[in-house]
Coordinates of C-alpha atoms in Angstrom, one line a residue:
M23 CA 137.6 10.1 136.9
D24 CA 138.2 13.8 135.9
V25 CA 137.0 15.9 138.9
E26 CA 137.5 19.2 137.0
A27 CA 135.3 17.9 134.1
E28 CA 132.6 16.8 136.5
I29 CA 132.7 20.2 138.3
D30 CA 132.5 22.0 135.0
D31 CA 129.6 19.7 134.0
L32 CA 127.8 20.4 137.2
K33 CA 128.3 24.2 136.8
R34 CA 126.9 24.0 133.3
R35 CA 123.8 22.0 134.5
V36 CA 123.2 24.4 137.4
G37 CA 123.5 27.3 134.9
D38 CA 120.9 25.6 132.7
L39 CA 118.6 25.1 135.6
E40 CA 119.0 28.7 136.7
G41 CA 118.3 29.9 133.1
A42 CA 115.1 27.7 133.0
V43 CA 113.9 29.1 136.4
N44 CA 114.5 32.7 135.2
V45 CA 112.5 32.0 132.0
L46 CA 109.7 30.5 134.0
S47 CA 109.7 33.3 136.5
G48 CA 109.4 35.8 133.7
R49 CA 106.5 34.0 132.1
I50 CA 104.7 33.7 135.4
G51 CA 105.2 37.4 136.0
Q52 CA 103.6 38.1 132.6
V53 CA 100.6 35.8 133.3
H54 CA 100.0 36.9 136.9
P55 CA 98.3 40.3 136.0
E56 CA 96.1 38.5 133.4
L57 CA 95.1 35.9 136.0
L58 CA 94.1 38.7 138.4
E59 CA 92.0 40.3 135.7
V60 CA 90.3 37.0 135.0
K61 CA 89.6 36.7 138.7
R62 CA 88.1 40.2 138.9
Q63 CA 85.9 39.6 135.8
T64 CA 84.7 36.3 137.3
N65 CA 83.9 37.9 140.6
D66 CA 82.0 40.7 138.8
G67 CA 80.0 38.1 136.8
F68 CA 79.1 36.1 139.9
S69 CA 78.0 39.4 141.6
R70 CA 75.7 40.2 138.7
L71 CA 74.4 36.7 138.6
G72 CA 73.6 36.9 142.3
G73 CA 71.5 40.0 141.7
V74 CA 69.6 38.3 138.9
M75 CA 69.0 35.2 141.1
D76 CA 67.7 37.4 143.9
K77 CA 65.2 38.9 141.4
V78 CA 64.1 35.5 140.2
V79 CA 63.6 34.2 143.8
A80 CA 61.6 37.3 144.6
R81 CA 59.4 36.8 141.6
L82 CA 58.9 33.1 142.4
D83 CA 57.9 34.1 146.0
T84 CA 55.3 36.5 144.5
I85 CA 54.0 33.8 142.2
N86 CA 53.9 31.3 145.1
T87 CA 51.9 33.8 147.3
Q88 CA 49.5 34.5 144.4
V89 CA 48.9 30.8 143.8
W90 CA 48.2 30.1 147.4
G91 CA 45.9 33.1 147.5
L92 CA 44.1 31.8 144.4
R93 CA 43.8 28.4 146.1
D94 CA 42.1 30.0 149.1
D95 CA 39.8 32.2 146.9
L96 CA 39.0 29.6 144.2
P97 CA 36.1 27.9 146.0
E98 CA 34.3 31.2 146.5
I99 CA 34.9 32.2 142.9
I100 CA 33.6 28.9 141.6
G101 CA 30.6 29.2 143.9
T102 CA 29.8 32.7 142.7
I103 CA 30.0 31.5 139.1
L104 CA 27.8 28.6 139.7
K105 CA 25.2 30.8 141.4
H106 CA 25.1 33.2 138.4
E107 CA 24.9 30.3 136.0
G108 CA 22.0 28.8 137.9
R109 CA 19.8 31.9 137.4

């Protein structure tokens, strides 16, 4: 067994691994700002969506109130119509 050859082989393999790690680190460094921008845009989108949903909920609450008010007033409205029809 040639110890010098094995040491040289291990040095080469460690060098290859270091090179791969450096390449990956560089690529991650390039992608990181883009990921931060995507995160910011996503957060902005959800913030706008939250505002729209608040408006929808407010409108549904208004409709709900009006429907319940109509339910309370409907018997009187129908009674008034029937009285005028009976003339």
